[in-house]
C-alpha atoms as a printed R data frame, in Angstrom:
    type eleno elety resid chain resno       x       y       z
1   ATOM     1    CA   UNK     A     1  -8.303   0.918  12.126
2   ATOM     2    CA   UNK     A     2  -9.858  -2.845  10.980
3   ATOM     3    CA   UNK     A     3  -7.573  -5.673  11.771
4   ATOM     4    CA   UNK     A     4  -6.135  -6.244   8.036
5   ATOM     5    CA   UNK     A     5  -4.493  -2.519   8.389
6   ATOM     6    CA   UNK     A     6  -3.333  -3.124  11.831
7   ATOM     7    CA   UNK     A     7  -1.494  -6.474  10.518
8   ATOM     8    CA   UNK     A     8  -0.009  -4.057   7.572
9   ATOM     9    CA   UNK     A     9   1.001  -1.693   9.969
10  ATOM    10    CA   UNK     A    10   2.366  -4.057  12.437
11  ATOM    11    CA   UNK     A    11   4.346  -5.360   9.844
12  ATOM    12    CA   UNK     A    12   6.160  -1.990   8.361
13  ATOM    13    CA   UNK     A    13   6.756  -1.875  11.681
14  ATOM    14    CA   UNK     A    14   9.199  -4.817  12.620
15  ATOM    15    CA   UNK     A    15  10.567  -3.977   8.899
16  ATOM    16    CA   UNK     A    16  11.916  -0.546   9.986
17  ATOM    17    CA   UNK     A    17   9.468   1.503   7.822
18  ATOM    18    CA   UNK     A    18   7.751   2.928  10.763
19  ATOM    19    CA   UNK     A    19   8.489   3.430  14.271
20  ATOM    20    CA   UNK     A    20   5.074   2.621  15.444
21  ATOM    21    CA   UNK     A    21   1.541   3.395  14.862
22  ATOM    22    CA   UNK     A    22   1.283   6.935  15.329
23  ATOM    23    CA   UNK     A    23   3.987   7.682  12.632
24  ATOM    24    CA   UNK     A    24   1.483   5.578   9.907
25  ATOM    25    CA   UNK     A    25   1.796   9.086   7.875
26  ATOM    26    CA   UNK     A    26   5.243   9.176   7.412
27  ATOM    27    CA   UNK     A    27   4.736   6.306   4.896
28  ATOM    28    CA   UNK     A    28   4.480   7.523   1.576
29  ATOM    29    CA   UNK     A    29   8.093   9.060   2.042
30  ATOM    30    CA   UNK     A    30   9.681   5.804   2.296
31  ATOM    31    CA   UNK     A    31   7.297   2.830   0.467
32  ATOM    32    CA   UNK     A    32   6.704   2.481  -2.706
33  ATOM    33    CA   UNK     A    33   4.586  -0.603  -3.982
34  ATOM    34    CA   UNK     A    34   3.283  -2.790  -6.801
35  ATOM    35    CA   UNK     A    35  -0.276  -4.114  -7.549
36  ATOM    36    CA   UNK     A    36   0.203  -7.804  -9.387
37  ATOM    37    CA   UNK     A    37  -2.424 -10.647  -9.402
38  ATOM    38    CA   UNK     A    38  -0.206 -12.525  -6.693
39  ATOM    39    CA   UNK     A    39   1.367 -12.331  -3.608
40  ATOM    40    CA   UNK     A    40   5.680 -12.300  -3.394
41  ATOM    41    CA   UNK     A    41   5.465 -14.248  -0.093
42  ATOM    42    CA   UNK     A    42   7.351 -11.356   1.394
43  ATOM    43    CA   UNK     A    43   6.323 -10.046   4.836
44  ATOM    44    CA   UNK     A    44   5.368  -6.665   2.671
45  ATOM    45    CA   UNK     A    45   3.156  -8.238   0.296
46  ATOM    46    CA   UNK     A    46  -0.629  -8.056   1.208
47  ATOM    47    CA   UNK     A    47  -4.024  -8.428  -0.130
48  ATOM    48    CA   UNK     A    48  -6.519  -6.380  -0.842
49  ATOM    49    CA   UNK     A    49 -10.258  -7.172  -1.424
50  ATOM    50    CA   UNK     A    50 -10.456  -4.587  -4.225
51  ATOM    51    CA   UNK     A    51  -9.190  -0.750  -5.125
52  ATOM    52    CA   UNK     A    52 -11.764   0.583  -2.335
53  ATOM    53    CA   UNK     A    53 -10.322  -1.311   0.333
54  ATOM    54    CA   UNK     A    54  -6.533  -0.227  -1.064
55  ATOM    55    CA   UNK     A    55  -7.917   3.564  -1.042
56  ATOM    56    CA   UNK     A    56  -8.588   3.310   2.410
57  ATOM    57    CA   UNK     A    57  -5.712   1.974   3.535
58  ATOM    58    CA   UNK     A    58  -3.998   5.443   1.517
59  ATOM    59    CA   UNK     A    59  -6.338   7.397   3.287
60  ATOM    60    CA   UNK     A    60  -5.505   6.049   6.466
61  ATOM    61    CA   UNK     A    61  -1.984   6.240   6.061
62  ATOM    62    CA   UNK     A    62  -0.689   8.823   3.626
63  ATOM    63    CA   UNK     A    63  -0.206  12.483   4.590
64  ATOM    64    CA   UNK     A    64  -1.526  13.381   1.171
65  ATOM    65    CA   UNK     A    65  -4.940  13.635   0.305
66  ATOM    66    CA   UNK     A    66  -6.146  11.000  -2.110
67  ATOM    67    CA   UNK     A    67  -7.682  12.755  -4.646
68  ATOM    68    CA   UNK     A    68 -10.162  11.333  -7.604
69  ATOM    69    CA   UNK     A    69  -7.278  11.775 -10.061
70  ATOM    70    CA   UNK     A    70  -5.291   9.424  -7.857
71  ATOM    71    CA   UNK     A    71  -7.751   7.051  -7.293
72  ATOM    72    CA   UNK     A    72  -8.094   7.205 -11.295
73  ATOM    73    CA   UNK     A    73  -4.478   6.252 -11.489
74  ATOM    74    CA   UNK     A    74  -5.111   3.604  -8.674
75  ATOM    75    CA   UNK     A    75  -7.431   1.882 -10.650
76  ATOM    76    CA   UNK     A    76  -5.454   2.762 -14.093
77  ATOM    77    CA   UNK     A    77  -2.885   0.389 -12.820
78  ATOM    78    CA   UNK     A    78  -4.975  -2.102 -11.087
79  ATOM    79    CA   UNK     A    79  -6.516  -2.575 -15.134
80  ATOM    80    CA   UNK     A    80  -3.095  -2.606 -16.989
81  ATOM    81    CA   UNK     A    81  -1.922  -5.460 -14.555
82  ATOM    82    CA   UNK     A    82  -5.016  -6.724 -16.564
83  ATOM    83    CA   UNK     A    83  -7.072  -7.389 -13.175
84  ATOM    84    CA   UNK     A    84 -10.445  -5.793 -12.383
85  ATOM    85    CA   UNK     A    85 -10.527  -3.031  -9.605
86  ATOM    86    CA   UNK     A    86 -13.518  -4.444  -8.009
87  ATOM    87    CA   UNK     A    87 -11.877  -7.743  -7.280
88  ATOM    88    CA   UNK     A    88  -9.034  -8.928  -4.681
89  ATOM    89    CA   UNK     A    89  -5.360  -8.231  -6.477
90  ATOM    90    CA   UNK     A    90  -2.118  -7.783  -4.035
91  ATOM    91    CA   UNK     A    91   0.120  -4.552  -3.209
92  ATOM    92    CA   UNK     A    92   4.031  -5.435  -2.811
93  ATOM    93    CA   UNK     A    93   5.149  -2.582  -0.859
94  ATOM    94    CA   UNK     A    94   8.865  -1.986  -0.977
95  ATOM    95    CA   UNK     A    95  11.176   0.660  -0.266
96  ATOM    96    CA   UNK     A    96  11.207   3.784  -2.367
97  ATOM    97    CA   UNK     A    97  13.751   4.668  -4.247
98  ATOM    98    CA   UNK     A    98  15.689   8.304  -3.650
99  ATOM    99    CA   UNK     A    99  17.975   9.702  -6.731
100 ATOM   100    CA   UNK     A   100  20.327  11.256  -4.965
101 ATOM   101    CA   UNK     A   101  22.230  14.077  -7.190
């Protein structure tokens, strides 16, 4: 894990989204995020140098495989934020909604 994911993780961390580092998987069940041009000054806001860098931090810490189609849809949303994949942009991770019926 490169420093930039361990200051991600350390953060989830003292925000109750994780327990500690070997329960990084359990992530996509709780977080949710946004990619925007700018950071929310939140302690879950974080940059990214570009989609690559973002898909490894998935990879590292999602259960799920990240498949091409997903990275498609990665970068899909990068663009209609109207900022270019290959370029820094910021995820805004927040807690993820459950519809409880």
């Amino acid at each position: 894990m490169n420093d930039h994911f361990k200051n991600i993780i350390d953060s989830l961390i003292k925000n109750g989204f994780i327990e500690s580092e070997t329960n990084v998987k359990d992530l996509g069940r709780k977080l949710d995020f946004k990619i925007t041009q700018y950071s929310l000054n939140t302690d879950l806001s974080f940059k990214f140098l570009n989609s690559d860098d973002f898909i490894n931090f998935l990879n590292y810490s999602s259960s799920e495989e990240i498949t091409s189609e997903k990275i498609g849809l990665i970068n899909s949303a990068i663009l209609e934020q109207g900022l270019d994949p290959g370029d820094f942009f910021y995820v805004n991770f927040y807690k993820k909604e459950v519809n409880e019926l």
